Amino acid sequence: MPEPATIEAALFEGMFVRAMRPDASFAAELKELGFDVNRIQSRYPVEVWRKALEAARRRLFGERPEERGYRALGDLFVEGYFQTIIGKILSVPLSLVSAERIIQRMPKTWQTARSDIRIEPPVQEAPQRWRVRFHDSNPLPGFFAGIIEGASRRTRMRKQATVDIERHEGQGFDLVIHW
């Protein structure tokens, strides 16, 4: 029987401890969903992550269309994640390496954080335009788009990246990154 899909605790810390700083009501809701902000475990089931993100989207960006809310949540996540110990360590090379190199390393970086996600090697379609194909059992393309757009502000790019979502079907989607 396959191992259940899991996600690193640092992502939970970045989103739900650092970025959101939950009040008692939201902390109780997160605990009910499987994440206790006062007793962080090393890994969590991906289903807990997905449910907690949905609760956060409704709470913070419920008035926006779902994809726009997840995109805003992804952008917020970047700010919180880079306040974690792992995020601080990763932020140093992010500011020194080219955008192209960061995009090329995306599959390895995200697969370390989430055991169930598979990302095909990014394809450069034109100068400053890349396509990244995701295979994800819990797809939230807007969230990933927000992460990339938010993280692009931390690179040495002169212009912030824009991310378009294409081919969103079932358990797959493409992100087209351009600047």
Coordinates of N, CA and C in Angstrom, one line a residue:
M1 N 0.8 -1.2 0.0 CA 0.0 0.0 0.0 C 0.9 1.2 0.0
P2 N 0.6 2.2 -0.9 CA 1.5 3.4 -1.0 C 1.4 4.3 0.3
E3 N 2.5 4.9 0.5 CA 2.6 5.9 1.7 C 1.6 7.0 1.4
P4 N 0.9 7.6 2.4 CA 0.1 8.7 2.2 C 0.9 10.0 1.8
A5 N 0.4 10.8 0.9 CA 1.1 12.0 0.5 C 1.3 12.9 1.7
T6 N 2.5 13.5 1.8 CA 2.8 14.4 3.0 C 3.4 15.7 2.5
I7 N 3.4 16.6 3.4 CA 4.0 18.0 3.2 C 4.8 18.4 4.4
E8 N 5.9 19.1 4.1 CA 6.8 19.6 5.2 C 6.1 20.6 6.1
A9 N 6.5 20.5 7.4 CA 5.9 21.4 8.4 C 6.3 22.9 8.2
A10 N 7.5 23.1 7.6 CA 7.9 24.5 7.3 C 6.9 25.3 6.5
L11 N 6.1 24.6 5.6 CA 5.1 25.2 4.8 C 4.0 25.7 5.7
F12 N 3.6 24.8 6.6 CA 2.5 25.1 7.6 C 2.9 26.3 8.4
E13 N 4.2 26.2 8.9 CA 4.7 27.3 9.8 C 4.7 28.7 9.0
G14 N 5.2 28.6 7.8 CA 5.2 29.8 7.0 C 3.8 30.4 6.7
M15 N 2.9 29.6 6.4 CA 1.5 30.1 6.1 C 0.7 30.4 7.3
F16 N 0.6 29.4 8.2 CA -0.4 29.6 9.3 C 0.2 30.1 10.6
V17 N 1.5 30.2 10.8 CA 2.1 30.8 12.0 C 2.7 32.2 11.6
R18 N 3.5 32.2 10.6 CA 4.2 33.5 10.3 C 3.4 34.5 9.5
A19 N 2.8 34.0 8.4 CA 2.0 34.9 7.5 C 0.7 35.3 8.1
M20 N -0.1 34.4 8.6 CA -1.4 34.7 9.1 C -1.5 35.1 10.5
R21 N -0.7 34.5 11.4 CA -0.8 34.8 12.8 C -2.2 34.6 13.3
P22 N -2.7 33.4 13.3 CA -4.1 33.1 13.5 C -4.6 33.5 14.9
D23 N -5.8 34.1 14.9 CA -6.4 34.4 16.2 C -6.9 33.0 16.8
A24 N -7.5 33.1 18.0 CA -7.9 31.9 18.7 C -9.0 31.1 17.9
S25 N -9.9 31.8 17.2 CA -10.9 31.2 16.4 C -10.3 30.4 15.3
F26 N -9.4 31.0 14.5 CA -8.8 30.4 13.4 C -7.9 29.2 13.8
A27 N -7.2 29.5 14.9 CA -6.3 28.4 15.4 C -7.1 27.2 15.8
A28 N -8.3 27.4 16.4 CA -9.2 26.2 16.7 C -9.7 25.5 15.5
E29 N -10.0 26.3 14.4 CA -10.5 25.7 13.2 C -9.3 24.9 12.5
L30 N -8.1 25.4 12.6 CA -7.0 24.7 12.0 C -6.7 23.4 12.8
K31 N -6.9 23.5 14.1 CA -6.7 22.3 14.9 C -7.7 21.2 14.6
E32 N -8.9 21.6 14.3 CA -10.0 20.7 14.0 C -9.7 20.1 12.6
L33 N -9.0 20.8 11.7 CA -8.6 20.3 10.4 C -7.4 19.4 10.5
G34 N -6.6 19.4 11.6 CA -5.5 18.5 11.7 C -4.1 19.2 11.9
F35 N -4.1 20.6 12.0 CA -2.9 21.3 12.3 C -3.0 22.1 13.6
D36 N -2.2 21.8 14.6 CA -2.2 22.5 15.8 C -1.1 23.5 15.8
V37 N -1.4 24.8 15.8 CA -0.3 25.8 15.7 C 0.6 25.7 16.9
N38 N 0.2 25.1 18.0 CA 1.0 25.0 19.2 C 1.8 23.8 19.3
R39 N 1.6 22.8 18.5 CA 2.3 21.5 18.5 C 2.6 21.1 17.1
I40 N 3.5 21.7 16.4 CA 3.8 21.5 15.0 C 4.6 20.1 14.9
Q41 N 4.1 19.3 14.0 CA 4.8 18.0 13.7 C 5.7 18.2 12.5
S42 N 6.5 17.2 12.2 CA 7.5 17.4 11.1 C 6.9 17.3 9.7
R43 N 5.8 16.5 9.5 CA 5.1 16.4 8.2 C 3.6 16.2 8.5
Y44 N 2.8 16.6 7.5 CA 1.4 16.5 7.6 C 0.8 15.9 6.3
P45 N -0.3 15.2 6.4 CA -1.0 14.7 5.2 C -1.3 15.9 4.3
V46 N -1.2 15.7 3.0 CA -1.5 16.8 2.0 C -2.9 17.2 2.2
E47 N -3.8 16.3 2.5 CA -5.3 16.7 2.7 C -5.4 17.7 3.8
V48 N -4.7 17.7 4.8 CA -4.7 18.7 5.9 C -4.3 20.0 5.3
W49 N -3.2 20.0 4.6 CA -2.7 21.3 3.9 C -3.8 21.9 3.0
R50 N -4.4 21.0 2.2 CA -5.5 21.5 1.3 C -6.7 22.1 2.0
K51 N -7.1 21.4 3.1 CA -8.3 21.9 3.8 C -7.9 23.2 4.6
A52 N -6.7 23.3 5.1 CA -6.3 24.5 5.8 C -6.2 25.7 4.9
L53 N -5.6 25.4 3.7 CA -5.6 26.5 2.7 C -6.9 27.0 2.3
E54 N -7.9 26.1 2.1 CA -9.2 26.5 1.8 C -9.8 27.3 2.9
A55 N -9.6 26.9 4.1 CA -10.2 27.7 5.3 C -9.5 29.1 5.3
A56 N -8.2 29.2 5.0 CA -7.5 30.5 5.0 C -8.0 31.3 3.8
R57 N -8.2 30.7 2.7 CA -8.7 31.5 1.5 C -10.1 32.1 1.8
R58 N -11.0 31.3 2.4 CA -12.3 31.8 2.7 C -12.3 32.9 3.7
R59 N -11.4 32.7 4.7 CA -11.3 33.7 5.8 C -10.7 35.0 5.3
L60 N -9.6 35.0 4.5 CA -9.0 36.2 4.1 C -9.4 36.8 2.8
F61 N -9.8 35.9 1.9 CA -10.1 36.4 0.5 C -11.4 35.8 0.0
G62 N -12.3 35.6 0.9 CA -13.6 34.9 0.5 C -14.4 35.7 -0.5
E63 N -14.2 37.1 -0.5 CA -15.0 37.9 -1.4 C -14.4 37.9 -2.9
R64 N -13.3 37.3 -3.1 CA -12.7 37.2 -4.4 C -13.1 35.9 -5.1
P65 N -13.0 35.9 -6.4 CA -13.2 34.6 -7.1 C -12.1 33.6 -6.6
E66 N -12.4 32.3 -6.5 CA -11.6 31.3 -5.9 C -10.1 31.4 -6.4
E67 N -9.9 31.4 -7.7 CA -8.5 31.4 -8.2 C -7.8 32.7 -7.8
R68 N -8.4 33.8 -7.8 CA -7.8 35.1 -7.3 C -7.5 35.0 -5.8
G69 N -8.3 34.4 -5.1 CA -8.1 34.3 -3.6 C -6.9 33.4 -3.3
Y70 N -6.8 32.3 -4.1 CA -5.7 31.4 -3.9 C -4.4 32.1 -4.3
R71 N -4.4 32.8 -5.4 CA -3.3 33.6 -5.9 C -2.8 34.5 -4.8
A72 N -3.7 35.3 -4.2 CA -3.4 36.2 -3.1 C -2.8 35.4 -1.9
L73 N -3.4 34.3 -1.6 CA -2.9 33.5 -0.5 C -1.4 33.0 -0.8
G74 N -1.2 32.6 -2.0 CA 0.2 32.2 -2.4 C 1.2 33.3 -2.2
D75 N 0.8 34.5 -2.6 CA 1.7 35.7 -2.4 C 1.9 35.9 -0.9
L76 N 0.9 35.8 -0.1 CA 1.0 36.0 1.3 C 1.9 34.9 1.9
F77 N 1.8 33.6 1.4 CA 2.6 32.5 1.9 C 4.1 32.8 1.7
V78 N 4.5 33.4 0.6 CA 5.9 33.7 0.4 C 6.5 34.6 1.5
E79 N 5.7 35.6 1.9 CA 6.2 36.5 3.0 C 6.4 35.7 4.3
G80 N 5.5 34.9 4.6 CA 5.6 34.1 5.8 C 6.7 33.0 5.8
Y81 N 6.8 32.3 4.6 CA 7.7 31.3 4.5 C 9.2 31.8 4.6
F82 N 9.5 33.0 4.1 CA 10.8 33.5 4.2 C 11.1 34.0 5.6
Q83 N 10.2 33.9 6.5 CA 10.4 34.2 7.9 C 10.8 33.0 8.7
T84 N 10.6 31.8 8.1 CA 11.0 30.5 8.8 C 12.5 30.3 8.6
I85 N 13.0 29.4 9.4 CA 14.5 29.1 9.3 C 14.8 28.6 7.9
I86 N 14.1 27.7 7.4 CA 14.4 27.1 6.1 C 14.2 28.2 5.0
G87 N 13.2 29.0 5.2 CA 13.0 30.1 4.2 C 14.1 31.1 4.2
K88 N 14.6 31.4 5.4 CA 15.7 32.4 5.5 C 17.0 31.8 4.8
I89 N 17.2 30.5 5.0 CA 18.3 29.9 4.3 C 18.2 29.9 2.8
L90 N 16.9 29.6 2.3 CA 16.7 29.6 0.9 C 16.7 31.0 0.2
S91 N 16.4 32.0 1.0 CA 16.2 33.3 0.5 C 17.6 33.9 0.0
V92 N 18.7 33.4 0.6 CA 20.0 33.9 0.2 C 20.3 33.6 -1.3
P93 N 20.3 32.3 -1.7 CA 20.6 32.0 -3.1 C 19.5 32.6 -4.1
L94 N 18.3 32.7 -3.6 CA 17.2 33.2 -4.4 C 17.5 34.6 -4.9
S95 N 18.2 35.4 -4.1 CA 18.5 36.8 -4.5 C 19.7 36.8 -5.4
L96 N 20.5 35.7 -5.5 CA 21.7 35.7 -6.2 C 21.7 35.0 -7.6
V97 N 20.7 34.1 -7.7 CA 20.6 33.2 -8.9 C 19.6 33.8 -9.9
S98 N 19.9 33.5 -11.2 CA 19.0 34.1 -12.2 C 17.6 33.4 -12.1
A99 N 16.6 34.1 -12.7 CA 15.3 33.6 -12.7 C 15.2 32.3 -13.5
E100 N 16.0 32.2 -14.5 CA 16.0 31.0 -15.3 C 16.4 29.8 -14.5
R101 N 17.5 30.0 -13.7 CA 18.0 28.9 -12.9 C 17.0 28.5 -11.8
I102 N 16.3 29.5 -11.2 CA 15.3 29.2 -10.2 C 14.2 28.4 -10.8
I103 N 13.7 28.7 -12.0 CA 12.6 28.0 -12.7 C 13.1 26.6 -13.0
Q104 N 14.3 26.4 -13.4 CA 14.8 25.1 -13.7 C 14.9 24.2 -12.5
R105 N 15.1 24.7 -11.3 CA 15.2 24.0 -10.1 C 13.8 23.8 -9.4
M106 N 12.7 24.3 -9.9 CA 11.4 24.2 -9.3 C 11.0 22.7 -9.1
P107 N 11.2 21.8 -10.0 CA 10.7 20.5 -9.7 C 11.3 19.8 -8.5
K108 N 12.6 20.0 -8.4 CA 13.3 19.4 -7.2 C 12.9 20.1 -5.9
T109 N 12.8 21.4 -5.9 CA 12.5 22.2 -4.7 C 11.1 21.8 -4.2
W110 N 10.1 21.8 -5.1 CA 8.7 21.5 -4.6 C 8.5 20.1 -4.3
Q111 N 9.2 19.2 -5.0 CA 9.0 17.7 -4.7 C 9.6 17.4 -3.3
T112 N 10.5 18.1 -2.9 CA 11.1 17.9 -1.5 C 10.0 18.3 -0.5
A113 N 9.3 19.4 -0.7 CA 8.3 19.8 0.2 C 7.0 19.0 0.2
R114 N 6.6 18.5 -0.9 CA 5.4 17.7 -1.1 C 5.7 16.4 -1.8
S115 N 5.4 15.3 -1.1 CA 5.8 14.0 -1.6 C 5.0 13.5 -2.8
D116 N 3.8 14.1 -3.0 CA 2.9 13.6 -4.1 C 2.9 14.4 -5.3
I117 N 3.6 15.5 -5.4 CA 3.6 16.4 -6.5 C 4.7 16.0 -7.5
R118 N 4.4 16.0 -8.8 CA 5.4 15.8 -9.8 C 5.4 16.9 -10.8
I119 N 6.6 17.5 -11.0 CA 6.7 18.6 -11.9 C 7.7 18.2 -13.0
E120 N 7.2 18.3 -14.3 CA 8.1 18.0 -15.4 C 9.2 19.1 -15.5
P121 N 10.3 18.8 -16.1 CA 11.3 19.8 -16.3 C 10.7 21.0 -17.1
P122 N 10.9 22.2 -16.6 CA 10.4 23.4 -17.2 C 10.9 23.5 -18.6
V123 N 10.1 24.1 -19.5 CA 10.5 24.3 -20.9 C 10.5 25.8 -21.2
Q124 N 11.6 26.2 -21.8 CA 11.7 27.6 -22.2 C 11.0 27.8 -23.5
E125 N 10.0 28.5 -23.6 CA 9.2 28.7 -24.9 C 9.7 29.9 -25.7
A126 N 10.3 30.9 -25.0 CA 10.8 32.1 -25.6 C 11.7 32.7 -24.6
P127 N 12.4 33.8 -25.0 CA 13.2 34.5 -24.0 C 12.2 35.0 -22.9
Q128 N 12.5 34.8 -21.7 CA 11.7 35.3 -20.5 C 10.3 34.7 -20.5
R129 N 10.2 33.5 -21.0 CA 8.9 32.8 -21.0 C 9.1 31.3 -20.9
W130 N 8.6 30.7 -19.8 CA 8.7 29.3 -19.4 C 7.4 28.7 -19.1
R131 N 7.3 27.4 -19.5 CA 6.1 26.6 -19.2 C 6.6 25.5 -18.2
V132 N 5.7 25.4 -17.1 CA 6.0 24.4 -16.1 C 4.7 23.5 -16.0
R133 N 4.9 22.2 -16.2 CA 3.7 21.3 -16.1 C 3.7 20.6 -14.8
F134 N 2.6 20.7 -14.1 CA 2.4 20.1 -12.8 C 1.5 18.9 -12.9
H135 N 1.8 17.8 -12.1 CA 0.9 16.7 -11.9 C 0.7 16.7 -10.4
D136 N -0.5 17.0 -10.0 CA -0.8 17.2 -8.6 C -2.1 16.6 -8.2
S137 N -2.1 15.8 -7.2 CA -3.4 15.1 -6.7 C -4.3 16.1 -6.0
N138 N -3.8 17.2 -5.5 CA -4.6 18.3 -4.9 C -4.3 19.6 -5.5
P139 N -4.7 19.8 -6.8 CA -4.2 21.0 -7.5 C -4.8 22.3 -7.0
L140 N -3.9 23.2 -6.9 CA -4.3 24.6 -6.6 C -3.4 25.5 -7.4
P141 N -3.7 25.6 -8.7 CA -2.8 26.3 -9.6 C -2.7 27.8 -9.2
G142 N -3.8 28.4 -8.7 CA -3.7 29.8 -8.3 C -2.8 30.0 -7.2
F143 N -2.7 29.1 -6.2 CA -1.8 29.2 -5.1 C -0.4 29.2 -5.6
F144 N 0.0 28.2 -6.5 CA 1.3 28.1 -7.0 C 1.7 29.4 -7.8
A145 N 0.7 29.9 -8.6 CA 1.0 31.1 -9.4 C 1.3 32.3 -8.4
G146 N 0.5 32.4 -7.3 CA 0.8 33.5 -6.4 C 2.2 33.3 -5.7
I147 N 2.6 32.1 -5.4 CA 3.9 31.8 -4.9 C 5.0 32.3 -5.8
I148 N 4.9 32.0 -7.1 CA 5.9 32.3 -8.1 C 5.9 33.8 -8.3
E149 N 4.8 34.5 -8.4 CA 4.8 35.9 -8.5 C 5.4 36.6 -7.3
G150 N 5.0 36.1 -6.1 CA 5.6 36.7 -4.9 C 7.1 36.5 -4.7
A151 N 7.5 35.3 -5.1 CA 8.9 34.9 -5.0 C 9.7 35.7 -6.0
S152 N 9.1 36.1 -7.1 CA 9.9 36.8 -8.2 C 10.4 38.1 -7.7
R153 N 9.6 38.7 -6.7 CA 10.1 40.0 -6.1 C 11.3 39.8 -5.3
R154 N 11.7 38.6 -4.9 CA 12.9 38.4 -4.1 C 14.1 38.0 -5.0
T155 N 13.9 37.9 -6.3 CA 15.0 37.6 -7.2 C 15.7 38.8 -7.7
R156 N 16.7 38.7 -8.5 CA 17.3 39.9 -9.1 C 16.7 40.3 -10.4
M157 N 15.5 39.8 -10.7 CA 14.8 40.2 -11.9 C 14.4 41.7 -11.8
R158 N 14.6 42.3 -13.0 CA 14.2 43.8 -13.0 C 12.7 43.9 -13.1
K159 N 12.0 43.0 -13.6 CA 10.5 43.1 -13.7 C 9.9 41.8 -13.0
Q160 N 8.9 42.0 -12.3 CA 8.2 40.9 -11.6 C 7.6 40.0 -12.6
A161 N 7.6 38.7 -12.3 CA 7.0 37.7 -13.1 C 5.5 37.8 -13.1
T162 N 4.9 37.4 -14.2 CA 3.5 37.2 -14.3 C 3.3 35.7 -14.6
V163 N 2.3 35.1 -14.0 CA 2.0 33.7 -14.2 C 0.6 33.5 -14.7
D164 N 0.5 32.8 -15.9 CA -0.8 32.4 -16.4 C -1.0 30.9 -16.2
I165 N -2.3 30.6 -15.9 CA -2.6 29.2 -15.7 C -3.2 28.7 -17.0
E166 N -2.7 27.6 -17.5 CA -3.2 27.0 -18.7 C -3.4 25.5 -18.5
R167 N -4.2 24.9 -19.3 CA -4.4 23.4 -19.2 C -4.8 22.9 -17.8
H168 N -5.7 23.6 -17.1 CA -6.1 23.1 -15.8 C -7.1 22.0 -16.0
E169 N -6.7 20.7 -15.8 CA -7.6 19.6 -16.0 C -7.3 18.5 -15.0
G170 N -8.3 18.1 -14.3 CA -8.2 17.0 -13.3 C -7.0 17.2 -12.4
Q171 N -6.0 16.4 -12.5 CA -4.9 16.5 -11.6 C -3.6 17.1 -12.3
G172 N -3.8 18.0 -13.2 CA -2.7 18.6 -13.9 C -3.0 20.0 -14.3
F173 N -2.0 20.8 -14.4 CA -2.1 22.1 -14.9 C -0.7 22.6 -15.4
D174 N -0.7 23.6 -16.2 CA 0.5 24.3 -16.6 C 0.5 25.7 -16.1
L175 N 1.7 26.1 -15.7 CA 1.9 27.5 -15.3 C 2.9 28.1 -16.4
V176 N 2.5 29.2 -17.0 CA 3.3 29.9 -17.9 C 3.9 31.1 -17.2
I177 N 5.2 31.2 -17.1 CA 5.8 32.2 -16.3 C 6.5 33.1 -17.3
H178 N 6.2 34.4 -17.2 CA 6.9 35.4 -18.2 C 7.1 36.7 -17.5
W179 N 8.1 37.4 -18.0 CA 8.4 38.8 -17.4 C 9.0 39.6 -18.5

